[in-house]
Tab-separated table of C-alpha atoms in Angstrom:
chain	number	residue	atom	x	y	z
A	1	UNK	CA	106.093	122.710	158.568
A	2	UNK	CA	103.248	121.285	156.536
A	3	UNK	CA	100.160	120.544	158.493
A	4	UNK	CA	99.311	116.831	158.902
A	5	UNK	CA	95.719	117.261	157.821
A	6	UNK	CA	96.666	119.178	154.651
A	7	UNK	CA	99.128	116.456	153.728
A	8	UNK	CA	96.496	113.776	154.219
A	9	UNK	CA	94.062	115.645	151.937
A	10	UNK	CA	96.747	116.060	149.315
A	11	UNK	CA	97.637	112.348	149.364
A	12	UNK	CA	93.986	111.382	149.041
A	13	UNK	CA	93.459	113.659	146.068
A	14	UNK	CA	96.537	112.312	144.256
A	15	UNK	CA	95.297	108.798	144.967
A	16	UNK	CA	91.935	109.470	143.378
A	17	UNK	CA	93.635	111.045	140.357
A	18	UNK	CA	95.747	107.919	140.083
A	19	UNK	CA	92.632	105.762	140.102
A	20	UNK	CA	91.167	107.774	137.251
A	21	UNK	CA	94.315	107.678	135.129
A	22	UNK	CA	94.789	103.958	135.628
A	23	UNK	CA	91.151	103.316	134.701
A	24	UNK	CA	91.590	105.460	131.562
A	25	UNK	CA	94.704	103.523	130.719
A	26	UNK	CA	92.859	100.240	130.870
A	27	UNK	CA	89.946	101.550	128.821
A	28	UNK	CA	92.400	102.868	126.222
A	29	UNK	CA	94.190	99.509	126.130
A	30	UNK	CA	90.939	97.659	125.469
A	31	UNK	CA	89.907	100.154	122.780
A	32	UNK	CA	93.365	100.081	121.254
A	33	UNK	CA	93.162	96.350	120.707
A	34	UNK	CA	89.860	96.754	118.878
A	35	UNK	CA	91.020	99.733	116.841
A	36	UNK	CA	94.245	97.979	115.926
A	37	UNK	CA	92.391	94.902	114.727
A	38	UNK	CA	90.055	96.914	112.527
A	39	UNK	CA	92.940	98.979	111.165
A	40	UNK	CA	94.756	95.779	110.242
A	41	UNK	CA	91.611	94.198	108.804
A	42	UNK	CA	91.128	97.180	106.512
A	43	UNK	CA	94.625	97.006	105.067
A	44	UNK	CA	94.031	94.330	102.385
A	45	UNK	CA	91.274	96.365	100.752
A	46	UNK	CA	93.277	99.572	100.766
A	47	UNK	CA	96.353	97.807	99.400
A	48	UNK	CA	94.508	96.109	96.558
A	49	UNK	CA	92.609	99.273	95.759
A	50	UNK	CA	95.866	101.160	95.583
A	51	UNK	CA	97.423	98.499	93.364
A	52	UNK	CA	94.466	98.637	91.010
A	53	UNK	CA	94.316	102.443	90.953
A	54	UNK	CA	98.081	102.591	90.528
A	55	UNK	CA	98.192	100.236	87.583
A	56	UNK	CA	95.352	102.118	85.923
A	57	UNK	CA	96.968	105.446	86.664
A	58	UNK	CA	100.121	104.195	84.984
A	59	UNK	CA	98.298	103.667	81.725
A	60	UNK	CA	97.165	107.304	81.912
A	61	UNK	CA	100.543	108.623	82.929
A	62	UNK	CA	101.368	111.600	80.766
A	63	UNK	CA	98.311	111.111	78.568
A	64	UNK	CA	96.013	114.054	77.873
A	65	UNK	CA	92.434	113.779	78.969
A	66	UNK	CA	93.090	111.858	82.151
A	67	UNK	CA	90.391	112.373	84.790
A	68	UNK	CA	90.971	115.454	86.944
A	69	UNK	CA	91.026	113.468	90.184
A	70	UNK	CA	93.977	111.546	88.795
A	71	UNK	CA	96.041	114.194	87.088
A	72	UNK	CA	94.817	117.293	88.908
A	73	UNK	CA	93.212	120.290	87.216
A	74	UNK	CA	96.468	121.947	86.405
A	75	UNK	CA	96.414	124.354	89.337
A	76	UNK	CA	97.699	124.194	92.892
A	77	UNK	CA	96.404	127.542	94.082
A	78	UNK	CA	93.712	126.249	96.402
A	79	UNK	CA	95.033	123.791	98.935
A	80	UNK	CA	92.686	121.748	101.071
A	81	UNK	CA	93.813	120.048	104.252
A	82	UNK	CA	91.880	117.222	105.831
A	83	UNK	CA	93.095	117.081	109.400
A	84	UNK	CA	92.331	113.927	111.329
A	85	UNK	CA	92.502	114.199	115.121
A	86	UNK	CA	90.567	112.832	118.063
A	87	UNK	CA	87.509	114.275	119.785
A	88	UNK	CA	88.993	114.127	123.254
A	89	UNK	CA	92.139	115.240	124.948
A	90	UNK	CA	94.290	113.561	127.595
A	91	UNK	CA	96.178	111.567	125.027
A	92	UNK	CA	99.665	113.022	125.210
A	93	UNK	CA	100.915	114.838	122.150
A	94	UNK	CA	98.571	113.081	119.733
A	95	UNK	CA	96.291	115.989	118.812
A	96	UNK	CA	98.978	118.613	119.265
A	97	UNK	CA	101.394	116.919	116.891
A	98	UNK	CA	98.839	116.752	114.099
A	99	UNK	CA	97.942	120.415	114.636
A	100	UNK	CA	101.612	121.413	114.633
A	101	UNK	CA	102.339	119.594	111.381
A	102	UNK	CA	99.268	121.170	109.765
A	103	UNK	CA	100.320	124.613	110.938
A	104	UNK	CA	103.798	124.100	109.536
A	105	UNK	CA	102.472	122.998	106.142
A	106	UNK	CA	99.963	125.823	105.927
A	107	UNK	CA	102.565	128.448	106.821
A	108	UNK	CA	104.884	127.185	104.101
A	109	UNK	CA	102.105	127.215	101.512
A	110	UNK	CA	100.886	130.628	102.601
A	111	UNK	CA	104.429	131.868	102.171
A	112	UNK	CA	104.161	130.755	98.545
A	113	UNK	CA	100.925	132.736	98.198
A	114	UNK	CA	98.539	129.774	98.112
A	115	UNK	CA	95.020	129.741	99.522
A	116	UNK	CA	94.492	127.140	102.207
A	117	UNK	CA	91.309	125.563	103.495
A	118	UNK	CA	90.842	123.096	106.299
A	119	UNK	CA	88.363	120.342	106.981
A	120	UNK	CA	88.699	118.952	110.494
A	121	UNK	CA	87.792	115.388	111.295
A	122	UNK	CA	87.719	115.474	115.075
A	123	UNK	CA	86.900	118.236	117.516
A	124	UNK	CA	90.386	118.669	118.949
A	125	UNK	CA	91.905	119.566	115.608
A	126	UNK	CA	89.426	122.363	115.164
A	127	UNK	CA	90.006	123.641	118.683
A	128	UNK	CA	93.750	123.721	118.126
A	129	UNK	CA	93.606	125.434	114.745
A	130	UNK	CA	90.685	127.816	115.059
A	131	UNK	CA	92.503	130.594	116.906
A	132	UNK	CA	95.011	130.948	114.116
A	133	UNK	CA	93.234	129.707	110.996
A	134	UNK	CA	89.607	130.097	112.117
A	135	UNK	CA	88.442	131.602	108.831
A	136	UNK	CA	89.960	128.766	106.802
A	137	UNK	CA	88.072	125.969	108.502
A	138	UNK	CA	85.243	125.152	106.136
A	139	UNK	CA	83.829	122.180	107.987
A	140	UNK	CA	84.241	120.015	111.054
A	141	UNK	CA	83.083	116.458	111.491
A	142	UNK	CA	82.824	115.144	115.028
A	143	UNK	CA	82.173	111.819	116.686
A	144	UNK	CA	83.461	109.861	113.707
A	145	UNK	CA	85.291	107.300	115.786
A	146	UNK	CA	82.995	106.897	118.751
A	147	UNK	CA	82.030	103.354	117.713
A	148	UNK	CA	85.091	102.778	115.574
A	149	UNK	CA	85.445	104.444	112.190
A	150	UNK	CA	82.643	103.746	109.724
A	151	UNK	CA	83.119	103.467	105.983
A	152	UNK	CA	79.883	105.385	105.377
A	153	UNK	CA	81.331	108.442	107.107
A	154	UNK	CA	84.418	108.276	104.929
A	155	UNK	CA	82.149	108.206	101.871
A	156	UNK	CA	80.232	111.257	103.052
A	157	UNK	CA	83.438	113.188	103.561
A	158	UNK	CA	84.663	112.109	100.143
A	159	UNK	CA	81.461	113.362	98.508
A	160	UNK	CA	81.943	116.731	100.166
A	161	UNK	CA	85.547	116.981	99.056
A	162	UNK	CA	84.888	115.892	95.497
A	163	UNK	CA	82.143	118.518	95.429
A	164	UNK	CA	84.659	121.177	96.465
A	165	UNK	CA	87.122	119.872	93.902
A	166	UNK	CA	84.570	120.032	91.096
A	167	UNK	CA	83.526	123.576	92.098
A	168	UNK	CA	87.104	124.700	91.918
A	169	UNK	CA	87.185	125.459	95.648
A	170	UNK	CA	90.072	123.050	96.048
A	171	UNK	CA	92.804	121.970	93.633
A	172	UNK	CA	95.028	119.865	95.820
A	173	UNK	CA	93.908	117.863	98.808
A	174	UNK	CA	96.237	116.637	101.540
A	175	UNK	CA	95.230	114.428	104.410
A	176	UNK	CA	97.140	114.879	107.660
A	177	UNK	CA	96.731	111.811	109.837
A	178	UNK	CA	98.678	109.784	112.362
A	179	UNK	CA	100.087	106.519	111.105
A	180	UNK	CA	99.977	103.830	113.732
A	181	UNK	CA	103.028	101.706	114.308
A	182	UNK	CA	102.752	100.630	117.919
A	183	UNK	CA	101.288	101.933	121.165
A	184	UNK	CA	104.555	103.769	121.732
A	185	UNK	CA	105.319	105.056	118.246
A	186	UNK	CA	103.070	106.868	115.826
A	187	UNK	CA	103.965	109.183	113.000
A	188	UNK	CA	102.132	112.259	111.840
A	189	UNK	CA	101.910	111.797	108.091
A	190	UNK	CA	100.781	114.291	105.465
A	191	UNK	CA	99.478	112.370	102.459
A	192	UNK	CA	98.416	113.947	99.198
A	193	UNK	CA	95.217	112.321	97.943
A	194	UNK	CA	94.160	114.648	95.095
A	195	UNK	CA	95.632	114.533	92.509
A	196	UNK	CA	96.616	110.910	92.743
A	197	UNK	CA	100.180	110.930	94.113
A	198	UNK	CA	102.657	110.199	91.352
A	199	UNK	CA	105.063	108.472	93.722
A	200	UNK	CA	102.662	105.602	94.212
A	201	UNK	CA	102.120	105.371	90.446
A	202	UNK	CA	105.796	104.696	90.038
A	203	UNK	CA	105.954	102.260	92.914
A	204	UNK	CA	103.029	100.189	91.770
A	205	UNK	CA	104.076	100.591	88.168
A	206	UNK	CA	107.377	98.869	88.799
A	207	UNK	CA	105.630	96.039	90.593
A	208	UNK	CA	103.052	95.282	87.959
A	209	UNK	CA	105.237	95.936	84.955
A	210	UNK	CA	105.899	92.218	84.569
A	211	UNK	CA	102.189	91.416	84.786
A	212	UNK	CA	101.442	93.179	81.530
A	213	UNK	CA	98.481	95.404	80.802
A	214	UNK	CA	94.925	94.756	81.779
A	215	UNK	CA	91.815	94.620	79.715
A	216	UNK	CA	89.168	96.966	80.969
A	217	UNK	CA	85.491	96.330	81.096
A	218	UNK	CA	83.436	98.434	80.385
A	219	UNK	CA	86.183	100.977	79.506
A	220	UNK	CA	89.160	102.369	81.330
A	221	UNK	CA	87.590	105.835	81.643
A	222	UNK	CA	84.435	104.523	83.185
A	223	UNK	CA	86.242	102.315	85.651
A	224	UNK	CA	88.570	105.113	86.610
A	225	UNK	CA	85.686	107.527	87.160
A	226	UNK	CA	84.163	104.993	89.487
A	227	UNK	CA	87.394	103.815	91.065
A	228	UNK	CA	89.005	107.141	91.929
A	229	UNK	CA	86.271	108.457	94.256
A	230	UNK	CA	86.174	105.082	95.913
A	231	UNK	CA	89.924	105.023	96.294
A	232	UNK	CA	89.646	108.409	97.956
A	233	UNK	CA	87.023	107.138	100.387
A	234	UNK	CA	89.251	104.196	101.200
A	235	UNK	CA	92.187	106.499	101.882
A	236	UNK	CA	90.105	108.586	104.273
A	237	UNK	CA	88.720	105.474	105.891
A	238	UNK	CA	92.197	104.169	106.420
A	239	UNK	CA	93.297	107.539	107.776
A	240	UNK	CA	90.447	107.444	110.278
A	241	UNK	CA	91.241	103.903	111.368
A	242	UNK	CA	94.946	104.539	111.764
A	243	UNK	CA	94.349	107.791	113.620
A	244	UNK	CA	91.861	106.100	115.893
A	245	UNK	CA	94.327	103.356	116.780
A	246	UNK	CA	97.049	105.978	117.288
A	247	UNK	CA	94.815	108.023	119.563
A	248	UNK	CA	94.133	105.088	121.845
A	249	UNK	CA	97.776	104.029	121.798
A	250	UNK	CA	98.872	107.537	122.625
A	251	UNK	CA	96.320	107.853	125.390
A	252	UNK	CA	97.365	104.531	126.866
A	253	UNK	CA	101.008	105.625	127.015
A	254	UNK	CA	100.112	109.035	128.420
A	255	UNK	CA	97.878	107.564	131.103
A	256	UNK	CA	100.480	104.963	131.991
A	257	UNK	CA	102.975	107.774	132.601
A	258	UNK	CA	100.430	109.762	134.573
A	259	UNK	CA	99.677	106.754	136.791
A	260	UNK	CA	103.366	106.225	137.428
A	261	UNK	CA	103.930	109.903	138.234
A	262	UNK	CA	100.991	109.871	140.635
A	263	UNK	CA	102.550	106.832	142.333
A	264	UNK	CA	105.877	108.667	142.761
A	265	UNK	CA	104.089	111.678	144.142
A	266	UNK	CA	102.142	109.581	146.640
A	267	UNK	CA	105.400	107.968	147.807
A	268	UNK	CA	107.145	111.268	148.427
A	269	UNK	CA	104.083	112.821	150.101
A	270	UNK	CA	103.700	109.766	152.357
A	271	UNK	CA	107.328	110.113	153.398
A	272	UNK	CA	106.789	113.752	154.385
A	273	UNK	CA	103.565	112.783	156.130
A	274	UNK	CA	105.244	110.049	158.217
A	275	UNK	CA	108.199	112.238	159.105
A	276	UNK	CA	105.911	115.048	160.218
A	277	UNK	CA	103.829	112.695	162.302
A	278	UNK	CA	106.933	111.235	163.966
A	279	UNK	CA	108.296	114.727	164.663
A	280	UNK	CA	105.011	115.657	166.327
A	281	UNK	CA	105.100	112.555	168.505
A	282	UNK	CA	108.707	113.183	169.479
A	283	UNK	CA	108.053	116.789	170.429
A	284	UNK	CA	105.015	115.763	172.478
A	285	UNK	CA	107.134	113.149	174.317
A	286	UNK	CA	109.828	115.727	175.030
A	287	UNK	CA	107.205	118.056	176.457
A	288	UNK	CA	105.804	115.296	178.748
A	289	UNK	CA	109.271	114.182	179.898
A	290	UNK	CA	110.515	117.680	180.590
A	291	UNK	CA	107.257	118.409	182.365
A	292	UNK	CA	107.716	115.314	184.579
A	293	UNK	CA	111.331	116.264	185.316
A	294	UNK	CA	110.344	119.738	186.362
A	295	UNK	CA	107.996	118.456	189.069
B	1	UNK	CA	91.894	68.117	92.018
B	2	UNK	CA	91.329	70.355	89.070
B	3	UNK	CA	93.263	73.571	88.577
B	4	UNK	CA	92.113	76.391	90.774
B	5	UNK	CA	92.066	80.181	90.942
B	6	UNK	CA	92.830	82.116	94.089
B	7	UNK	CA	89.631	83.955	94.884
B	8	UNK	CA	89.636	86.905	97.275
B	9	UNK	CA	86.673	88.935	98.416
B	10	UNK	CA	87.552	92.122	100.289
B	11	UNK	CA	85.322	94.766	101.826
B	12	UNK	CA	86.613	98.077	103.218
B	13	UNK	CA	86.332	96.707	106.743
B	14	UNK	CA	87.988	93.308	106.260
B	15	UNK	CA	89.213	90.448	104.085
B	16	UNK	CA	86.056	88.357	103.846
B	17	UNK	CA	87.149	85.382	101.851
B	18	UNK	CA	90.381	84.023	100.477
B	19	UNK	CA	90.338	80.534	99.031
B	20	UNK	CA	91.182	78.395	96.045
B	21	UNK	CA	88.168	77.705	93.855
B	22	UNK	CA	87.559	75.972	90.530
B	23	UNK	CA	85.420	78.699	89.085
B	24	UNK	CA	83.799	81.883	90.237
B	25	UNK	CA	81.017	83.793	88.490
B	26	UNK	CA	81.106	87.540	89.070
B	27	UNK	CA	78.327	89.987	88.124
B	28	UNK	CA	80.374	92.398	85.999
B	29	UNK	CA	79.204	95.828	84.975
B	30	UNK	CA	78.709	94.557	81.418
B	31	UNK	CA	77.215	91.197	82.353
B	32	UNK	CA	78.211	88.180	84.404
B	33	UNK	CA	81.572	86.625	83.733
B	34	UNK	CA	83.071	83.382	84.905
B	35	UNK	CA	86.689	83.166	85.970
B	36	UNK	CA	88.612	79.959	85.378
B	37	UNK	CA	92.355	79.428	85.731
B	38	UNK	CA	94.266	81.112	82.922
B	39	UNK	CA	91.787	83.943	82.456
B	40	UNK	CA	93.156	86.975	80.659
B	41	UNK	CA	94.209	89.967	82.831
B	42	UNK	CA	91.248	92.218	83.315
B	43	UNK	CA	89.821	94.935	85.512
B	44	UNK	CA	86.078	95.268	85.565
B	45	UNK	CA	83.390	97.045	87.506
B	46	UNK	CA	81.008	94.873	89.499
B	47	UNK	CA	77.320	95.663	89.706
B	48	UNK	CA	75.065	94.669	92.590
B	49	UNK	CA	74.298	90.973	92.406
B	50	UNK	CA	75.498	87.623	93.569
B	51	UNK	CA	78.895	86.029	93.247
B	52	UNK	CA	78.713	82.244	92.786
B	53	UNK	CA	81.626	80.033	93.725
B	54	UNK	CA	81.694	76.750	91.842
B	55	UNK	CA	83.494	73.672	93.088
B	56	UNK	CA	83.154	70.184	91.664
B	57	UNK	CA	80.598	71.424	89.136
B	58	UNK	CA	78.238	72.758	91.783
B	59	UNK	CA	77.639	76.153	93.342
B	60	UNK	CA	79.122	75.875	96.815
B	61	UNK	CA	78.736	79.455	97.976
B	62	UNK	CA	76.725	82.486	96.918
B	63	UNK	CA	77.530	85.917	98.199
B	64	UNK	CA	75.594	89.090	97.555
B	65	UNK	CA	77.679	92.187	96.860
B	66	UNK	CA	76.586	95.815	96.464
B	67	UNK	CA	78.869	96.588	93.583
B	68	UNK	CA	82.588	97.221	93.470
B	69	UNK	CA	85.530	96.207	91.300
B	70	UNK	CA	87.159	92.986	90.185
B	71	UNK	CA	90.759	92.448	89.233
B	72	UNK	CA	91.399	89.229	87.354
B	73	UNK	CA	94.735	87.672	86.464
B	74	UNK	CA	95.507	84.188	85.213
B	75	UNK	CA	95.819	82.778	88.713
B	76	UNK	CA	93.915	85.279	90.813
B	77	UNK	CA	90.521	86.936	91.075
B	78	UNK	CA	90.147	89.776	93.563
B	79	UNK	CA	86.780	91.397	94.174
B	80	UNK	CA	86.725	94.703	96.021
B	81	UNK	CA	83.147	94.896	97.220
B	82	UNK	CA	81.384	97.835	98.822
B	83	UNK	CA	79.613	95.420	101.133
B	84	UNK	CA	79.051	91.680	101.011
B	85	UNK	CA	76.587	89.270	102.631
B	86	UNK	CA	76.139	85.531	102.064
B	87	UNK	CA	72.901	85.101	100.099
B	88	UNK	CA	71.592	82.727	102.782
B	89	UNK	CA	71.785	85.520	105.366
B	90	UNK	CA	69.802	88.023	103.328
B	91	UNK	CA	66.469	88.984	104.808
B	92	UNK	CA	63.701	88.944	102.192
B	93	UNK	CA	61.531	91.378	104.152
B	94	UNK	CA	64.337	93.839	104.717
B	95	UNK	CA	65.205	93.652	101.020
B	96	UNK	CA	61.575	94.300	100.033
B	97	UNK	CA	61.420	97.269	102.379
B	98	UNK	CA	64.658	98.636	101.002
B	99	UNK	CA	63.319	98.317	97.473
B	100	UNK	CA	60.178	100.199	98.464
B	101	UNK	CA	62.155	103.008	100.076
B	102	UNK	CA	64.555	103.153	97.131
B	103	UNK	CA	61.706	103.303	94.610
B	104	UNK	CA	60.169	106.226	96.457
B	105	UNK	CA	63.479	108.001	96.828
B	106	UNK	CA	64.103	107.531	93.107
B	107	UNK	CA	60.734	109.002	92.213
B	108	UNK	CA	61.425	111.983	94.453
B	109	UNK	CA	64.893	112.484	93.047
B	110	UNK	CA	63.971	112.097	89.379
B	111	UNK	CA	65.318	114.990	87.377
B	112	UNK	CA	67.353	116.384	90.271
B	113	UNK	CA	71.081	116.121	90.981
B	114	UNK	CA	70.475	113.189	93.288
B	115	UNK	CA	69.072	111.036	90.515
B	116	UNK	CA	72.201	108.960	89.780
B	117	UNK	CA	72.620	108.197	93.454
B	118	UNK	CA	68.984	107.200	93.895
B	119	UNK	CA	69.207	105.083	90.755
B	120	UNK	CA	72.238	103.290	92.186
B	121	UNK	CA	70.404	102.543	95.417
B	122	UNK	CA	67.394	101.316	93.433
B	123	UNK	CA	69.586	98.946	91.408
B	124	UNK	CA	71.127	97.544	94.579
B	125	UNK	CA	67.737	97.006	96.193
B	126	UNK	CA	66.366	95.325	93.058
B	127	UNK	CA	69.345	93.002	92.830
B	128	UNK	CA	68.951	92.186	96.510
B	129	UNK	CA	65.308	91.184	96.077
B	130	UNK	CA	66.252	89.024	93.086
B	131	UNK	CA	68.996	87.370	95.145
B	132	UNK	CA	66.650	86.556	98.025
B	133	UNK	CA	64.183	84.958	95.621
B	134	UNK	CA	66.818	82.689	94.101
B	135	UNK	CA	67.244	80.987	97.455
């Protein structure tokens, strides 16, 4: 039978774990609110940027001489993945799901004989992928979301990626991030950012078709050359914000479960503890009584 | 009330302003342009400078932007700004310092690959100093 003292120690240790998980849950809840607000605040810009880029892209649709960022450079041999995860663990399946989706995509592309490269935004993504694809990871950015995602960081990353694109190191760029829906539900989403996805051209095209064509000032080429890198930065920025909100949501749910499990464990351990104690008392009483009877 | 245009100013972090105005003057890449109701559909770059909102024949608000894009339709004017600050909140000293730093950086970068970037920063800083003086 389990020793009373051991049981007591066990209960105390589960209790302190429970305190930690419930504190983490509350911290995550507070951070989630902030991250959610900034993710929502950033949506108008991204939406309008996409509308603008889409309606401009439509006018270049199928035309020769469109900028390479828009139409691609005609090759899809070198695939670049931008994998957005968190820097810390203890957030349920959040980091693992992103890594799994990336792995799946890379395997498929490798099967087709493509070269893949990875840029990790977030330490956990690198940790998860380095054992298998260590030689493909060209860069890792960490601590991007410590004080909430910053637009400047997104711009830096964009510069790096456009550099790779212009050097011919990458032909197609896909961002793998986690789209935030609620604290309970998030979706891992691969999103192609270079070349400009044709699906959104069609979507936006249908919407603005009634609005007629725009005049461009200075010229459509110049605007597009300026707009496309910025659109890219906005996409990455949005990816960071959404992933950040998802991370906190996921952590909150995970820690809530952990707190509840710790509670269940404490209950069942306490029951064993009380039973054991009562059994000890009873056996002591029996000893005393039988001792008294024997006299 | 005269006819109005729906003016929106958005930065990557948030929707800064969304209101009906009589006229708005935007510093376009090719020179300032005013937007009144019924303007032709247009997309333009925006250089660093100040956006003036006119109401009742007077400037009611001035906002400094560090470049971006503007989308204009007959009833709407949307400015996607890199960053935006009300002109009244600009700090003249900070702007002067930024101009100094930008000038030096530009000199250092002249002829190198970083030149366009340094030039952009210099333009922003210059426009900022001009905006603080107009106060």
